[in-house]
CSV table of C-alpha atoms in Angstrom, one decimal:
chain,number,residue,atom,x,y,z
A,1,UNK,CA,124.6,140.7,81.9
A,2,UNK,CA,126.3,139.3,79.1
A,3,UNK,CA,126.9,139.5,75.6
A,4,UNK,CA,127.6,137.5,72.8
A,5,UNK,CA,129.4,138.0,69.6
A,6,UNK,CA,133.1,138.5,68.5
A,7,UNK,CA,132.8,141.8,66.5
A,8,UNK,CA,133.0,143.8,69.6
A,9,UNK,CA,135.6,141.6,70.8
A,10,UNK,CA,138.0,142.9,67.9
A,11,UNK,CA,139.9,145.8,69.3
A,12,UNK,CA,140.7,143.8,72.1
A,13,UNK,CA,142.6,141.1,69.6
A,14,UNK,CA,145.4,143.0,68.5
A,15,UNK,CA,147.8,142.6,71.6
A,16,UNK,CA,146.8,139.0,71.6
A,17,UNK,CA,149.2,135.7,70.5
A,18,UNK,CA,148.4,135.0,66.7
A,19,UNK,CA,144.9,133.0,67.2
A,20,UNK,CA,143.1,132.7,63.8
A,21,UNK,CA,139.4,135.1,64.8
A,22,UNK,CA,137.3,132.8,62.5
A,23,UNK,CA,138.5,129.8,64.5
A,24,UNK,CA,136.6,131.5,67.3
A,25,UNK,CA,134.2,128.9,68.4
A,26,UNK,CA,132.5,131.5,71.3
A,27,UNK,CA,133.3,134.7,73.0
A,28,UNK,CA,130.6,136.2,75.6
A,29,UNK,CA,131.3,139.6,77.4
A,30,UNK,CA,130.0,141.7,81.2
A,31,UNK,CA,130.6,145.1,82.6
A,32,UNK,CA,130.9,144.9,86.1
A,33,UNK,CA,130.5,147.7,88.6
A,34,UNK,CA,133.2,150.0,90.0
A,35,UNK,CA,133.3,148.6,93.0
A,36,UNK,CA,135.1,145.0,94.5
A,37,UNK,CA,131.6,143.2,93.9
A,38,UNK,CA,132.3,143.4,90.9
A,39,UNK,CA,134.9,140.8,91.0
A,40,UNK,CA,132.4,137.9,92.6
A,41,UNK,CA,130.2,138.9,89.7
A,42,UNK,CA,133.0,138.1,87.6
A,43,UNK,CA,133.1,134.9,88.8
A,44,UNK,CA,129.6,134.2,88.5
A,45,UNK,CA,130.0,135.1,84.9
A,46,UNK,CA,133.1,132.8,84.1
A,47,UNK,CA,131.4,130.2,85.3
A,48,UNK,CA,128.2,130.3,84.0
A,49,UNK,CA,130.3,130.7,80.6
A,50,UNK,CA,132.6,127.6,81.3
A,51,UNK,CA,129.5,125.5,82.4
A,52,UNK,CA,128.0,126.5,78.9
A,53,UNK,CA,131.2,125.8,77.1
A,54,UNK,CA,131.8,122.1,79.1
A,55,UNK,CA,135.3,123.8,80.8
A,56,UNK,CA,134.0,123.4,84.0
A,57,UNK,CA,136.8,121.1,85.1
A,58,UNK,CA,139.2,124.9,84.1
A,59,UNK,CA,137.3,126.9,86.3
A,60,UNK,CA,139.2,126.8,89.5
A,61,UNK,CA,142.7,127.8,87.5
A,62,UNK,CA,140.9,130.2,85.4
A,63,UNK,CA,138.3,131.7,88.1
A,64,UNK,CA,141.4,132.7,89.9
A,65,UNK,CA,143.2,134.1,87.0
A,66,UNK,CA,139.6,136.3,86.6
A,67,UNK,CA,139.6,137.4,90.2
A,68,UNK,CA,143.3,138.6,89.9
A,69,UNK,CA,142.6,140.3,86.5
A,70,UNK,CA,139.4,141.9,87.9
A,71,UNK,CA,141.2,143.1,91.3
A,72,UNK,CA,143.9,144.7,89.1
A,73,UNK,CA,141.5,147.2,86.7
A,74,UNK,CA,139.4,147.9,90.1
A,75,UNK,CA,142.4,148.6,92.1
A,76,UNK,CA,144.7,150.4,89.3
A,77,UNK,CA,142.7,150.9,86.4
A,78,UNK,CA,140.6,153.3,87.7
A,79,UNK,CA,140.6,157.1,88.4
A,80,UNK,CA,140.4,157.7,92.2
A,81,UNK,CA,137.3,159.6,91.5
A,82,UNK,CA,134.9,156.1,89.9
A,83,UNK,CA,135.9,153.9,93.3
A,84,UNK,CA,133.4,153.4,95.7
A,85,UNK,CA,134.1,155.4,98.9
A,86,UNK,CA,133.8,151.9,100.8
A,87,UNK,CA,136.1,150.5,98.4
A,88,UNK,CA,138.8,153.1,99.2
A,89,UNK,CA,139.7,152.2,102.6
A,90,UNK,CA,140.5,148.9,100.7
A,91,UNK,CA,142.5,151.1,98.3
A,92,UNK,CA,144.4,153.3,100.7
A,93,UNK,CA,144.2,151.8,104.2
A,94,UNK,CA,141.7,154.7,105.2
A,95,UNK,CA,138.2,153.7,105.8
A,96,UNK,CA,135.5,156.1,104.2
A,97,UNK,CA,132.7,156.1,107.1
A,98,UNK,CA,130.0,157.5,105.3
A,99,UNK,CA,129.9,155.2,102.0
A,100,UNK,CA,127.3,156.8,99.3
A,101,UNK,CA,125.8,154.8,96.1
A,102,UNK,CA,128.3,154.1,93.8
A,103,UNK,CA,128.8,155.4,90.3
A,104,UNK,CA,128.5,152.6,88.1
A,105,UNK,CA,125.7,153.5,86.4
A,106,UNK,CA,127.9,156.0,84.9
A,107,UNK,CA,129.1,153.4,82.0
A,108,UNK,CA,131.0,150.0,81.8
A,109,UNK,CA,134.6,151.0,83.0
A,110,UNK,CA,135.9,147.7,83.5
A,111,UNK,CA,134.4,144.8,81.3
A,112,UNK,CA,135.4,141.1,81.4
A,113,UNK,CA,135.5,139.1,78.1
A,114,UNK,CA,136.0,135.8,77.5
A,115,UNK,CA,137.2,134.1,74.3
A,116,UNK,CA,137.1,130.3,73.5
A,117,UNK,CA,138.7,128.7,70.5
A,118,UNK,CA,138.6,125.4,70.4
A,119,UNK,CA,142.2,124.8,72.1
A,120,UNK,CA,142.6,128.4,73.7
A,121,UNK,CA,140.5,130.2,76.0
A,122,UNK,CA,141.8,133.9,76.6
A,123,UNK,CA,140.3,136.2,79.8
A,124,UNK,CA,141.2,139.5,79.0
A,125,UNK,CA,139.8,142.4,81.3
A,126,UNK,CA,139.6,146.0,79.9
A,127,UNK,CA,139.8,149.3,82.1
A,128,UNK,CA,140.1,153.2,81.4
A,129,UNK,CA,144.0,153.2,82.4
A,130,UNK,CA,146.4,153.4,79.6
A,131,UNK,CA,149.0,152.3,82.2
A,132,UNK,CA,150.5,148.6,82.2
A,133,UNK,CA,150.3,146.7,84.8
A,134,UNK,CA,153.6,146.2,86.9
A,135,UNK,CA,154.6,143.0,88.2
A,136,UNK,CA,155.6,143.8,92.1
A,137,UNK,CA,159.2,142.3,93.3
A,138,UNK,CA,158.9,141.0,96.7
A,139,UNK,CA,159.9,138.3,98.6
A,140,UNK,CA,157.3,138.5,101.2
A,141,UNK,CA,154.8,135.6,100.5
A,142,UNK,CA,152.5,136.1,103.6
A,143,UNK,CA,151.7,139.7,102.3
A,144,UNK,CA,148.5,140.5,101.7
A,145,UNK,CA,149.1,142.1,98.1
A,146,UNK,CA,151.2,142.5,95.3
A,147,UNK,CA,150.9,139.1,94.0
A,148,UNK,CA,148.1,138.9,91.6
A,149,UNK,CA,150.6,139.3,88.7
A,150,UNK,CA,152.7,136.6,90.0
A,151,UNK,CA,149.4,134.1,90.1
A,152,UNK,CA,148.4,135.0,86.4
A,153,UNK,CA,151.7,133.9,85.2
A,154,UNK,CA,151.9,131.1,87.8
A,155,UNK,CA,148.1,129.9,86.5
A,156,UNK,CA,147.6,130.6,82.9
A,157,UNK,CA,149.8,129.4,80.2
A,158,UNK,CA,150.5,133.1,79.0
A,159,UNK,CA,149.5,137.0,80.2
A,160,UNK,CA,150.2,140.0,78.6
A,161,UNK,CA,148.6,143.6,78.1
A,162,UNK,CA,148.1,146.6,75.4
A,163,UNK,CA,146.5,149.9,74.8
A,164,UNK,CA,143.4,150.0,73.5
A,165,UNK,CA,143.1,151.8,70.5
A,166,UNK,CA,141.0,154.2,68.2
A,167,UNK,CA,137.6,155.0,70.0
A,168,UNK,CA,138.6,152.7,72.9
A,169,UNK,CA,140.3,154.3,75.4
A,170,UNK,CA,142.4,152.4,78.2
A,171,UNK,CA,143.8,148.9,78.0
A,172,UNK,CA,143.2,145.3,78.2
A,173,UNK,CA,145.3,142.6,80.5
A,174,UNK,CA,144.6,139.0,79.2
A,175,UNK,CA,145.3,135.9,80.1
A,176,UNK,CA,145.3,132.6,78.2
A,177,UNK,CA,144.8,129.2,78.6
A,178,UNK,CA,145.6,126.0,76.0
A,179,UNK,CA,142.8,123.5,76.7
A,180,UNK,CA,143.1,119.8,75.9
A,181,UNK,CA,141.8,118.9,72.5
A,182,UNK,CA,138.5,117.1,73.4
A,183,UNK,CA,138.2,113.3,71.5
């Protein structure tokens, strides 16, 4: 499901906070389906990748920073056309009655990577939309959206996002983390 290696990592760099790339201690990498699955296979993946890492004791603040991120690119990163007709209803409010087998096999639309230094870890999810993401203004706290945004700045010690460039097309929201210098 994963891979490892920074060199593919490198477009997604250049929007992040100055972090030295040879400090790097690990970075691992999933695509996940078009479809909201795809977002408890995200957590799967973060924690396998914490657990390997010893940040297990991160994973609750970071798991829900992945979830958010994850919700985002499925929800507003995508064309219309790539969700999954169940999945819409979700989207819209309608309800699709006669789902069909998504398109996912279609290519990695939305990948998840992770990057550990040894005092930073940075989530960063990449989708096809060259649109930012926009935090939403509300004052309703029992609603049932609009506040992802507000719980990756609430969670994570920094977020931002940036336009993919040269062969990559879309962009990448991250998300970063300062871990506690282990000794």
């Amino acid at each position: 499901m994963g891979t490892n290696g920074s060199t593919m990592l490198e477009p997604l760099r250049q929007g992040l906070p100055p972090l030295d790339p040879a400090a790097v201690s690990s970075a691992a990498s999933c695509a996940l389906p078009t479809r909201y699955e795809a977002v408890r296979e995200a957590r799967r993946f973060t924690r396998s990748m914490l657990g390997q890492w010893e940040l297990s004791d991160r994973f609750d603040e970071v798991c829900l920073v992945v979830s958010e991120l994850v919700t985002n690119a499925l929800r507003h990163g995508l064309p219309l056309a790539l969700h999954h007709p169940a999945d819409k209803g979700r989207r819209t409010g309608r309800h699709d009655p006669a789902p069909t087998a998504p398109p996912h096999d279609a290519g990695p639309y939305i990948r998840l990577h992770l990057l550990y230094w040894t005092e930073r870890l940075v989530c960063a999810v990449r989708d096809p939309s060259q649109e930012g993401p926009v935090v939403s203004e509300t004052d309703d706290f029992s609603a049932e959206s609009g506040r992802g945004l507000f719980l990756v700045d609430s969670f994570s010690d920094s977020w931002g996002w940036h336009p993919l460039a040269g062969t990559l097309h879309g962009k990448v929201v991250w998300a970063l983390f300062r871990l506690r210098p282990s000794g």
